[in-house]
Coordinates of C-alpha atoms and ligand atoms in Angstrom, one line a residue:
M1 CA -153.8 -56.7 66.9
F2 CA -154.8 -59.6 64.8
S3 CA -153.2 -62.9 64.8
N4 CA -151.7 -64.1 61.4
Q5 CA -154.6 -66.5 61.1
A6 CA -157.4 -63.9 61.8
F7 CA -155.7 -61.6 59.3
A8 CA -155.7 -64.1 56.6
V9 CA -159.4 -65.0 57.3
I10 CA -160.1 -61.2 57.1
T11 CA -158.3 -60.9 54.0
A12 CA -160.0 -63.9 52.3
V13 CA -163.5 -62.6 53.3
V14 CA -162.7 -59.2 51.9
A15 CA -161.4 -60.8 48.6
I16 CA -164.6 -62.6 48.4
L17 CA -166.9 -59.8 49.1
L18 CA -164.9 -57.7 46.5
S19 CA -165.3 -60.4 43.9
I20 CA -169.1 -60.6 44.5
A21 CA -169.2 -56.8 44.2
K22 CA -167.4 -57.1 40.8
V23 CA -169.5 -59.8 39.4
F24 CA -172.8 -58.2 40.3
L25 CA -172.2 -54.5 40.5
E26 CA -170.1 -53.8 37.5
P27 CA -171.1 -50.6 35.8
E28 CA -172.9 -51.2 32.6
P29 CA -171.5 -49.3 29.6
E30 CA -173.8 -46.9 27.7
L31 CA -175.0 -48.2 24.2
P32 CA -174.3 -46.3 21.0
D33 CA -177.3 -45.6 18.9
N34 CA -179.1 -48.8 17.9
N35 CA -178.9 -48.0 14.2
L36 CA -175.2 -47.9 14.3
I37 CA -175.0 -51.2 16.2
L38 CA -177.3 -52.9 13.6
E39 CA -175.3 -51.3 10.9
S40 CA -172.1 -52.8 12.2
I41 CA -173.8 -56.3 12.5
E42 CA -174.8 -56.1 8.9
S43 CA -171.4 -55.2 8.0
M44 CA -169.9 -58.1 10.0
F45 CA -172.2 -60.4 8.1
L46 CA -171.1 -58.9 4.8
N47 CA -167.5 -59.1 5.6
S48 CA -167.7 -62.8 6.3
W49 CA -170.0 -63.4 3.5
N50 CA -168.1 -61.4 0.8
D51 CA -164.9 -63.2 1.7
Y52 CA -166.7 -66.7 1.4
T53 CA -168.2 -65.5 -1.9
Q54 CA -164.9 -64.4 -3.2
Y55 CA -162.7 -67.5 -2.2
G56 CA -165.0 -70.4 -1.5
Y57 CA -168.5 -69.8 -2.9
G58 CA -170.5 -73.1 -3.1
S59 CA -168.2 -75.1 -0.7
D60 CA -169.5 -76.7 2.4
I61 CA -166.3 -76.1 4.5
Y62 CA -164.4 -72.8 4.5
A63 CA -161.3 -71.8 6.2
P64 CA -161.2 -67.8 6.1
I65 CA -157.5 -67.5 6.9
S66 CA -156.0 -69.7 4.2
H67 CA -159.2 -69.5 1.9
N68 CA -159.0 -73.1 1.7
H69 CA -162.3 -74.9 0.9
R70 CA -163.8 -78.3 0.2
N71 CA -167.0 -80.3 0.5
F72 CA -168.2 -82.7 3.1
T73 CA -169.1 -85.8 1.2
G74 CA -166.8 -88.4 -0.6
D75 CA -169.0 -87.7 -3.7
D76 CA -167.7 -84.2 -3.6
K77 CA -170.9 -82.7 -4.5
P78 CA -171.7 -79.6 -2.4
M79 CA -174.6 -79.8 0.2
G80 CA -175.1 -76.0 0.3
W81 CA -173.9 -76.0 3.9
I82 CA -173.1 -72.4 4.2
I83 CA -175.2 -71.0 1.4
V84 CA -178.5 -72.5 2.6
D85 CA -177.8 -72.1 6.2
S86 CA -177.1 -68.3 5.6
L87 CA -179.9 -67.4 3.3
D88 CA -182.6 -66.4 5.8
T89 CA -180.1 -64.1 7.7
M90 CA -179.6 -62.2 4.5
M91 CA -183.2 -62.1 3.9
Q92 CA -183.8 -60.7 7.6
M93 CA -181.2 -58.0 6.9
Y94 CA -182.4 -57.3 3.4
N95 CA -185.8 -56.7 4.9
Y96 CA -184.4 -54.6 7.8
T97 CA -182.7 -52.3 5.3
L98 CA -185.4 -52.0 2.6
A99 CA -186.2 -48.3 2.0
E100 CA -189.7 -48.5 3.0
N101 CA -188.8 -50.1 6.3
V102 CA -186.2 -47.4 7.3
N103 CA -187.3 -44.8 9.6
V104 CA -185.7 -41.8 8.1
T105 CA -186.3 -39.5 11.1
L106 CA -183.6 -41.6 12.9
Y107 CA -180.9 -40.1 10.4
K108 CA -181.6 -36.4 11.2
T109 CA -178.5 -34.3 11.7
T110 CA -178.5 -31.7 14.4
D111 CA -179.7 -29.1 12.1
G112 CA -182.7 -31.1 11.3
S113 CA -181.9 -32.2 7.8
I114 CA -181.6 -35.9 6.8
D115 CA -178.0 -37.4 6.7
Q116 CA -178.1 -38.6 3.2
S117 CA -174.9 -40.4 3.4
K118 CA -176.4 -42.7 6.1
L119 CA -179.3 -43.4 3.9
D120 CA -177.1 -44.3 1.0
S121 CA -175.1 -46.6 3.0
I122 CA -178.3 -48.5 4.0
A123 CA -179.4 -48.6 0.5
S124 CA -176.1 -50.1 -0.6
R125 CA -176.2 -52.9 2.2
N126 CA -179.7 -53.5 1.0
E127 CA -178.6 -53.8 -2.6
Q128 CA -175.9 -56.3 -1.5
F129 CA -178.2 -58.5 0.3
K130 CA -180.6 -58.6 -2.6
E131 CA -177.9 -59.6 -4.9
A132 CA -176.6 -62.2 -2.6
I133 CA -179.9 -63.7 -2.2
L134 CA -180.7 -63.8 -5.8
K135 CA -177.4 -65.3 -6.5
A136 CA -177.9 -68.0 -3.9
Q137 CA -181.3 -68.9 -5.4
D138 CA -179.7 -69.3 -8.7
W139 CA -177.3 -71.6 -7.2
I140 CA -179.7 -73.8 -5.3
Q141 CA -181.8 -74.0 -8.6
N142 CA -179.1 -74.8 -10.9
T143 CA -176.1 -76.2 -9.1
L144 CA -177.3 -77.9 -5.8
D145 CA -178.1 -81.5 -6.3
Y146 CA -179.0 -83.7 -3.5
D147 CA -178.5 -86.8 -5.5
I148 CA -175.4 -87.4 -3.5
N149 CA -173.8 -90.8 -3.2
A150 CA -172.4 -90.5 0.3
P151 CA -173.8 -90.8 3.8
V152 CA -174.7 -87.6 5.5
N153 CA -175.9 -86.9 9.2
V154 CA -179.7 -87.0 9.3
F155 CA -180.0 -84.3 12.1
E156 CA -177.4 -81.9 11.0
T157 CA -178.8 -81.9 7.4
T158 CA -182.3 -81.7 8.7
I159 CA -181.7 -78.7 11.0
R160 CA -179.4 -76.7 8.7
M161 CA -180.3 -77.7 5.0
L162 CA -184.0 -78.7 5.3
G163 CA -184.6 -75.9 8.0
G164 CA -182.7 -73.3 5.9
L165 CA -184.8 -74.2 2.7
L166 CA -188.0 -74.2 4.4
S167 CA -187.3 -70.7 6.1
A168 CA -186.1 -69.3 2.9
Y169 CA -189.4 -70.4 1.4
Y170 CA -191.3 -68.7 4.3
Y171 CA -189.2 -65.4 4.1
S172 CA -189.3 -65.2 0.4
T173 CA -192.9 -65.6 0.2
E174 CA -193.4 -63.0 3.0
L175 CA -190.9 -60.5 1.7
Q176 CA -191.7 -61.1 -1.9
I177 CA -188.1 -61.5 -3.0
G178 CA -187.2 -64.2 -5.6
N179 CA -189.0 -67.4 -6.3
P180 CA -190.2 -69.2 -3.2
N181 CA -190.8 -72.3 -5.2
V182 CA -187.2 -72.9 -5.8
Y183 CA -186.7 -73.4 -2.0
L184 CA -189.8 -75.6 -1.5
E185 CA -189.0 -77.9 -4.4
K186 CA -185.6 -78.5 -3.1
A187 CA -186.9 -78.9 0.5
V188 CA -189.3 -81.6 -0.7
D189 CA -186.5 -83.3 -2.7
L190 CA -184.1 -83.3 0.4
G191 CA -186.9 -84.2 2.7
D192 CA -188.0 -87.0 0.7
R193 CA -184.4 -88.6 0.8
L194 CA -183.9 -87.8 4.5
I195 CA -187.2 -89.3 5.6
L196 CA -186.3 -92.7 4.5
S197 CA -184.0 -92.9 7.5
L198 CA -187.3 -92.9 9.6
E199 CA -189.3 -95.1 7.2
Y200 CA -186.8 -97.8 7.3
S201 CA -186.7 -98.1 11.0
E202 CA -188.8 -100.9 12.5
I203 CA -189.8 -99.0 15.7
G204 CA -189.3 -95.6 14.2
I205 CA -186.1 -94.5 15.6
P206 CA -183.6 -93.9 12.8
Y207 CA -179.7 -94.5 12.3
S208 CA -177.6 -91.5 12.8
S209 CA -176.7 -91.2 8.9
I210 CA -178.2 -91.9 5.3
N211 CA -176.9 -92.1 1.9
L212 CA -178.8 -89.5 0.1
Q213 CA -178.8 -91.3 -3.2
T214 CA -179.3 -94.8 -2.4
G215 CA -181.5 -94.4 0.7
N216 CA -179.3 -96.7 2.5
P217 CA -179.5 -95.8 6.3
I218 CA -176.1 -96.1 8.2
R219 CA -175.7 -97.1 11.7
N220 CA -173.5 -95.0 13.9
H221 CA -169.9 -96.2 13.5
V222 CA -169.0 -95.4 17.2
D223 CA -170.8 -95.6 20.5
D224 CA -171.8 -99.2 19.8
G225 CA -174.0 -98.0 16.9
A226 CA -176.2 -95.9 19.2
S227 CA -178.0 -93.0 17.7
S228 CA -177.6 -89.7 19.7
T229 CA -181.0 -89.1 21.6
A230 CA -181.0 -85.2 20.8
E231 CA -180.5 -86.0 17.1
F232 CA -183.6 -88.1 16.3
T233 CA -185.6 -85.8 18.5
T234 CA -184.7 -82.8 16.7
L235 CA -186.3 -83.3 13.4
Q236 CA -189.9 -82.7 14.2
L237 CA -190.3 -79.0 13.5
E238 CA -188.9 -79.3 10.0
F239 CA -190.9 -82.3 8.9
K240 CA -194.1 -81.0 10.5
Y241 CA -193.8 -77.7 8.7
L242 CA -192.9 -79.6 5.4
S243 CA -196.1 -81.8 5.9
F244 CA -198.2 -78.6 6.2
L245 CA -196.7 -77.0 3.3
T246 CA -197.0 -80.2 1.0
Q247 CA -200.5 -81.2 2.7
N248 CA -198.8 -84.6 3.1
D249 CA -199.1 -86.2 6.6
K250 CA -196.4 -88.7 5.8
Y251 CA -193.5 -86.5 7.3
W252 CA -195.5 -85.6 10.4
K253 CA -196.6 -89.2 11.3
L254 CA -192.9 -90.5 10.9
V255 CA -191.2 -87.8 12.9
E256 CA -193.6 -88.2 15.9
K257 CA -193.3 -92.0 15.8
V258 CA -189.8 -91.7 17.6
Y259 CA -191.4 -90.7 21.0
K260 CA -193.7 -93.7 21.8
P261 CA -190.7 -96.2 22.1
L262 CA -188.5 -93.6 23.7
Y263 CA -190.9 -92.9 26.5
E264 CA -192.5 -96.3 27.0
N265 CA -189.5 -98.6 26.4
N266 CA -187.6 -96.6 29.0
N267 CA -190.3 -95.5 31.3
L268 CA -189.0 -92.0 30.8
T269 CA -191.5 -90.1 33.0
S270 CA -190.7 -92.4 36.0
P271 CA -188.5 -91.1 38.9
H272 CA -185.4 -93.2 37.5
F273 CA -185.5 -90.5 34.7
D274 CA -187.8 -87.8 35.6
G275 CA -188.0 -86.8 31.9
L276 CA -184.2 -86.5 31.6
I277 CA -182.8 -88.4 28.7
P278 CA -179.5 -90.3 28.6
I279 CA -177.7 -89.0 25.4
Y280 CA -177.5 -92.3 23.5
T281 CA -180.4 -94.7 22.3
V282 CA -180.2 -98.1 20.6
P283 CA -182.2 -97.4 17.5
E284 CA -183.5 -101.1 17.2
T285 CA -185.0 -101.1 20.7
G286 CA -185.5 -97.6 21.8
K287 CA -183.8 -98.4 25.0
F288 CA -181.2 -95.9 26.2
F289 CA -177.5 -96.8 25.9
G290 CA -175.5 -95.8 29.0
E291 CA -176.7 -93.2 31.7
N292 CA -175.1 -90.0 30.6
I293 CA -177.6 -87.2 31.2
R294 CA -176.9 -83.7 30.1
L295 CA -178.2 -80.5 28.6
G296 CA -175.1 -80.0 26.5
S297 CA -174.1 -81.9 23.2
R298 CA -176.5 -84.9 22.1
G299 CA -178.8 -83.9 24.9
D300 CA -179.7 -80.3 24.3
S301 CA -182.5 -80.0 21.6
F302 CA -184.5 -82.8 22.9
Y303 CA -185.9 -80.5 25.6
E304 CA -185.9 -77.5 23.0
Y305 CA -188.0 -79.5 20.5
L306 CA -190.5 -80.5 23.1
L307 CA -191.3 -76.9 23.8
K308 CA -191.0 -75.7 20.1
Q309 CA -193.4 -78.3 18.9
Y310 CA -196.0 -77.0 21.3
L311 CA -195.2 -73.4 20.3
L312 CA -195.4 -74.1 16.5
T313 CA -198.4 -76.5 16.6
H314 CA -200.0 -76.1 20.1
E315 CA -200.2 -80.0 20.5
Q316 CA -200.7 -80.1 24.3
I317 CA -198.8 -83.3 24.8
Y318 CA -195.5 -81.7 23.8
Y319 CA -196.0 -78.9 26.6
D320 CA -196.8 -81.7 29.2
L321 CA -193.8 -83.7 28.3
Y322 CA -191.7 -80.4 28.4
R323 CA -193.1 -79.6 31.8
I324 CA -192.1 -83.0 33.2
S325 CA -188.4 -82.6 31.7
I326 CA -188.0 -79.2 33.0
E327 CA -189.2 -80.2 36.5
G328 CA -186.4 -83.0 36.2
V329 CA -183.8 -80.4 35.1
K330 CA -184.7 -78.2 38.1
K331 CA -184.7 -81.1 40.5
H332 CA -181.4 -82.9 39.5
L333 CA -179.2 -80.6 37.4
V334 CA -179.1 -77.1 39.0
S335 CA -176.3 -76.0 41.4
K336 CA -174.3 -72.8 42.3
S337 CA -170.7 -71.8 42.1
S338 CA -169.3 -71.6 45.7
I339 CA -167.7 -68.2 45.6
N340 CA -170.3 -65.9 43.8
G341 CA -173.3 -68.2 43.9
I342 CA -173.6 -68.2 40.1
V343 CA -176.3 -70.8 38.9
F344 CA -175.2 -73.4 36.5
I345 CA -176.7 -76.5 35.0
G346 CA -174.5 -79.7 35.6
E347 CA -174.2 -83.3 34.3
K348 CA -175.4 -86.6 35.8
E349 CA -172.8 -88.7 33.9
F350 CA -173.9 -92.0 35.6
G351 CA -177.6 -91.3 35.8
L352 CA -180.0 -90.0 38.4
D353 CA -179.3 -92.7 41.0
S354 CA -175.7 -91.8 41.3
K355 CA -174.3 -89.4 43.9
G356 CA -173.3 -85.8 43.2
L357 CA -173.6 -83.5 40.1
S358 CA -170.6 -83.1 37.8
P359 CA -170.2 -79.3 37.6
K360 CA -169.2 -79.4 33.8
M361 CA -171.3 -77.0 31.5
D362 CA -170.9 -76.8 27.7
H363 CA -171.6 -73.4 26.1
L364 CA -174.3 -75.3 24.1
V365 CA -176.3 -75.3 27.4
C366 CA -176.8 -71.6 27.1
F367 CA -179.8 -72.2 24.7
I368 CA -181.9 -73.1 27.9
G369 CA -182.2 -69.5 29.1
G370 CA -184.1 -68.5 26.0
V371 CA -186.1 -71.9 26.1
L372 CA -187.1 -71.5 29.8
A373 CA -188.2 -67.9 29.1
M374 CA -190.2 -68.9 26.0
G375 CA -191.7 -71.9 27.9
A376 CA -192.9 -69.7 30.8
T377 CA -194.3 -66.8 28.7
E378 CA -195.2 -68.5 25.3
G379 CA -193.5 -65.4 23.7
L380 CA -195.7 -62.8 25.4
P381 CA -193.8 -59.9 27.3
I382 CA -193.3 -60.9 30.9
E383 CA -195.7 -58.6 32.3
V384 CA -198.5 -59.7 30.1
A385 CA -197.6 -63.3 30.5
K386 CA -198.1 -63.0 34.3
E387 CA -201.7 -62.0 33.7
Q388 CA -202.5 -65.0 31.7
A389 CA -204.5 -67.9 33.2
F390 CA -201.6 -70.2 32.5
W391 CA -199.1 -68.4 34.8
D392 CA -198.4 -70.5 37.9
E393 CA -195.5 -71.2 40.3
K394 CA -193.8 -73.5 38.0
R395 CA -193.5 -70.9 35.2
Q396 CA -192.4 -68.4 37.8
E397 CA -189.6 -70.7 38.7
D398 CA -188.6 -71.4 35.1
W399 CA -188.7 -67.6 34.4
D400 CA -186.3 -67.1 37.5
L401 CA -184.0 -69.9 36.2
A402 CA -183.8 -68.3 32.8
Q403 CA -182.8 -65.1 34.2
E404 CA -180.1 -66.8 36.3
I405 CA -178.7 -68.9 33.5
T406 CA -178.6 -66.0 30.9
F407 CA -176.5 -64.1 33.6
T408 CA -174.2 -67.1 34.1
C409 CA -173.7 -67.5 30.3
Y410 CA -172.9 -63.7 30.2
Q411 CA -170.3 -64.5 32.9
M412 CA -168.9 -67.2 30.6
Y413 CA -167.7 -64.2 28.3
D414 CA -167.3 -61.5 31.0
Q415 CA -164.9 -63.6 33.1
I416 CA -162.4 -64.5 30.3
P417 CA -159.4 -62.3 29.0
S418 CA -160.6 -62.2 25.4
G419 CA -164.3 -61.5 26.4
L420 CA -165.3 -64.6 24.4
A421 CA -166.5 -67.9 26.0
P422 CA -164.8 -71.2 25.9
E423 CA -166.5 -74.3 24.6
I424 CA -166.7 -76.0 28.0
V425 CA -166.4 -74.7 31.6
V426 CA -166.2 -76.5 34.9
F427 CA -167.8 -74.6 37.9
D428 CA -166.1 -74.5 41.3
D429 CA -169.1 -75.8 43.4
G430 CA -166.7 -76.4 46.4
T431 CA -167.2 -80.2 46.3
S432 CA -163.5 -80.7 45.2
D433 CA -160.4 -78.6 44.9
I434 CA -160.1 -78.0 41.2
S435 CA -157.8 -75.0 41.6
T436 CA -154.9 -77.4 41.7
N437 CA -155.7 -78.8 38.2
N438 CA -153.6 -76.4 36.3
W439 CA -156.6 -75.5 34.4
Y440 CA -157.3 -71.9 33.4
Q441 CA -159.2 -69.9 35.9
S442 CA -162.0 -67.3 35.4
F443 CA -161.5 -63.8 36.6
Y444 CA -163.7 -64.2 39.7
N445 CA -163.0 -67.7 40.3
D446 CA -166.6 -69.1 39.5
F447 CA -165.2 -71.6 37.0
Y448 CA -162.1 -73.3 35.4
V449 CA -161.4 -74.3 31.8
K450 CA -159.4 -77.4 30.7
P451 CA -156.7 -76.4 28.1
N452 CA -158.5 -78.6 25.4
D453 CA -161.8 -76.8 26.0
A454 CA -160.5 -73.1 25.7
H455 CA -161.4 -72.7 22.0
N456 CA -164.4 -70.7 20.6
L457 CA -166.2 -71.5 17.6
Q458 CA -168.4 -68.3 17.6
R459 CA -171.4 -70.3 18.8
P460 CA -174.9 -68.6 19.2
E461 CA -176.4 -70.0 22.4
A462 CA -175.6 -67.2 24.8
V463 CA -176.6 -64.4 22.3
E464 CA -179.7 -66.6 21.5
S465 CA -180.7 -66.3 25.2
L466 CA -179.9 -62.7 25.4
M467 CA -182.2 -61.9 22.3
F468 CA -185.2 -63.8 23.9
M469 CA -184.8 -62.2 27.3
Y470 CA -184.4 -58.7 25.9
H471 CA -187.7 -58.9 23.9
L472 CA -189.6 -60.5 26.8
T473 CA -188.5 -58.0 29.4
K474 CA -187.1 -54.9 27.3
E475 CA -184.5 -54.8 30.1
K476 CA -181.4 -52.8 28.7
K477 CA -178.8 -55.0 30.4
Y478 CA -179.4 -57.8 27.9
R479 CA -178.6 -55.4 25.1
Q480 CA -175.5 -54.2 27.1
W481 CA -174.2 -57.8 27.6
G482 CA -174.8 -58.4 23.9
Y483 CA -173.1 -55.4 22.8
Q484 CA -170.1 -56.1 24.9
I485 CA -169.9 -59.7 23.3
L486 CA -170.3 -58.3 19.9
Q487 CA -167.4 -55.9 20.4
K488 CA -165.3 -58.7 21.7
F489 CA -165.9 -60.8 18.5
K490 CA -164.9 -57.7 16.5
E491 CA -161.8 -57.4 18.4
N492 CA -160.7 -60.8 18.9
A493 CA -162.3 -62.9 16.4
S494 CA -161.6 -60.8 13.2
I495 CA -158.7 -61.0 10.8
K496 CA -157.4 -59.0 7.8
D497 CA -154.7 -59.2 5.3
E498 CA -151.4 -57.7 6.2
N499 CA -151.3 -55.0 3.8
D500 CA -154.9 -54.2 3.9
T501 CA -155.3 -50.3 4.6
D502 CA -158.9 -49.8 4.0
D503 CA -160.3 -52.9 6.1
S504 CA -161.8 -54.5 3.0
T505 CA -160.3 -57.8 3.9
I506 CA -161.8 -58.2 7.4
R507 CA -163.5 -61.5 8.1
Y508 CA -164.2 -63.6 11.2
T509 CA -163.0 -66.9 12.3
S510 CA -162.9 -69.4 15.3
L511 CA -160.3 -69.1 18.1
E512 CA -157.8 -71.7 19.4
N513 CA -157.8 -70.2 22.9
C514 CA -159.9 -67.5 24.3
F515 CA -157.6 -67.0 27.3
D516 CA -154.7 -65.6 25.1
V517 CA -154.9 -62.0 24.0
P518 CA -154.0 -61.2 21.3
T519 CA -156.0 -64.4 20.4
E520 CA -154.5 -67.2 18.4
K521 CA -157.0 -67.8 15.6
R522 CA -158.4 -71.3 14.2
D523 CA -158.7 -71.3 10.4
N524 CA -162.5 -72.2 10.4
L525 CA -165.8 -70.7 9.7
E526 CA -168.8 -72.4 11.2
S527 CA -171.9 -71.9 9.1
F528 CA -173.9 -71.2 12.3
W529 CA -171.8 -68.0 12.8
L530 CA -173.8 -66.6 9.7
A531 CA -177.1 -68.7 10.3
E532 CA -177.5 -68.0 14.0
T533 CA -175.0 -65.9 15.9
L534 CA -175.2 -62.9 13.7
K535 CA -179.0 -63.3 13.1
Y536 CA -179.4 -63.4 17.0
F537 CA -177.3 -60.3 17.4
H538 CA -179.4 -58.5 14.7
L539 CA -182.7 -59.5 16.2
L540 CA -181.5 -58.3 19.7
F541 CA -181.0 -54.9 18.5
Q542 CA -184.2 -54.6 16.4
D543 CA -187.3 -53.2 18.1
D544 CA -190.8 -54.7 17.8
V545 CA -189.8 -58.3 17.5
D546 CA -193.0 -60.3 18.2
L547 CA -192.1 -63.6 19.4
T548 CA -195.6 -65.1 19.3
K549 CA -195.5 -65.2 15.6
V550 CA -192.5 -67.2 14.6
V551 CA -190.6 -70.3 16.1
Y552 CA -186.9 -70.6 15.5
N553 CA -185.6 -74.0 14.8
T554 CA -182.5 -75.1 16.6
E555 CA -180.4 -73.6 13.8
A556 CA -182.3 -70.3 14.2
H557 CA -184.3 -70.8 10.9
P558 CA -187.9 -69.2 11.5
F559 CA -191.1 -71.0 10.7
P560 CA -194.4 -69.4 11.2
V561 CA -196.8 -70.4 14.0
L562 CA -199.3 -72.7 12.6
D563 CA -203.1 -72.3 13.3
P564 CA -204.2 -75.4 15.3
K565 CA -207.7 -75.0 13.6
V566 CA -206.2 -75.2 10.1
L567 CA -203.9 -78.2 11.2
E568 CA -207.0 -79.9 12.3
E569 CA -208.7 -79.4 9.1
M570 CA -205.8 -80.9 7.4
S571 CA -205.8 -83.8 9.7
L572 CA -202.4 -83.0 10.9
T573 CA -202.7 -83.6 14.6
T574 CA -200.9 -85.7 17.1
G575 CA -201.4 -89.4 16.7
W576 CA -200.2 -90.9 19.9
T577 CA -200.8 -90.7 23.6
L578 CA -198.8 -91.4 26.8
D579 CA -200.2 -92.3 30.3
I580 CA -198.5 -89.6 32.3
Ligands
DMJ1 C1 -176.1 -75.5 16.0 O1 -175.9 -76.3 15.0 C2 -177.5 -75.9 16.6 O2 -177.9 -75.0 17.3 C3 -177.5 -77.2 17.2 O3 -178.8 -77.6 17.9 C4 -176.5 -77.3 18.3 N1 -175.6 -76.2 18.3 C5 -175.0 -75.6 17.0 C6 -174.5 -74.3 17.3 O4 -173.8 -74.2 18.4

């Protein structure tokens, strides 16, 4: 009937159709009661937190399997890495479990009475969060001392420590828990030390590190001394909010000074770049070093902070710059996998003038779904946003891309045996035969993973985008995807002691390889598991999240949206222009 060749072609076509059907038509599981999910996220946080408290409290680096711990700096003074980064997640969970915020009718049993044991368990978690917050406040006030004679990374310390202190100030004021001034005083002390890195720079672009005690700025030891472009363009939210709180415009002026040389000395809006930044910059000249353009590490939050400055302060220039860059992303970096047509964002390693697009995508890139969605809607529900005067074709395109990329990021979990995403994937875009490389292959052949990239650090970006997409659309699928990922963290990233019979030693850790099941664990707790991933999970399952009121910094620390009129009265306004 059929020749062998025809039969092979038919089999291949059927396999492709089946794979497409599997990717797009997989039945979505029913979700358990929302309150049960929130309860389990709070318990996961407390599991990790209590273990850290028992064995490593105060240390910057913690290994949950061995319980080993140490500090970052040669000075051996703690930076507060885990405590400060986690504090506002505890405040968020504390607020959610407060008796006056609990809707008791949700805890009715079938006979109409209230399930008291459930209420007791919420009250107990609330008490645990309260104790943990007050203990952390005490530690910050009495132990944490930023007079550290050692170099620290300016960007990481700003987004995690300064960001964490400022959001703790904001939440403790709003929720009336503890003493907000403890956080603000520490933030000012740290901010004054970090800002020297910008003050010392001739053209405004800082070196990558600074000695917190001496104020000595330290040039990057590798990459020919170049600073990471995303690093010095991801300080602006924190220092602008600090200026607002202290009524001191010094911080605001210094952090916005980085942009003029960056845009003008490189002609960044010209077709040679189309608003897309190479990942390194020479701090003395503001000129890019190398041509490597990507939305992954060292490139990512440049784009995020253009939009988020606009959302926080409503300075129009930052929306205009964001628009130019996002048009550049859509024009140069978007492509599709060849089998299922899954949309991905690739890299231009040798600049925009080079041929082709590298189909490599870091998990870090998954933040862009949420950013595109917030850029299109400005935090309004999508149906409301579409009614606004600002809605146009470009925002519609951004919105479509946000949905596509968020789906892709879910696929980066769903197509992996452990259900948890690897650090980096390489999409099969049909331009070269990567199936022969001996790399791991995803279930439906959309992407491959190099053995060295198969680890999972419990990163937040995919869950972050799910959270934004859910609250802007209320589409159930985003919670279903999030729930599936949450369950996989429980199954495959948890550990407990051998003789533990009551699960009291459960805690969470990174994975060596997300293709192996059972998974091999890596003895490492990243502070963003507590600061970001669990916070975004918790927000995903909360109702009534209003995304027009707060802006989350790149480490998920929330700052309140600032009133442009008040900013003007305080003379906190943009001090530079660009001919676009
Ligand atoms: C976080 O520290 C921040 O989100 C940063 O911008 C990059 N990614 C890590 C978490 O993955």
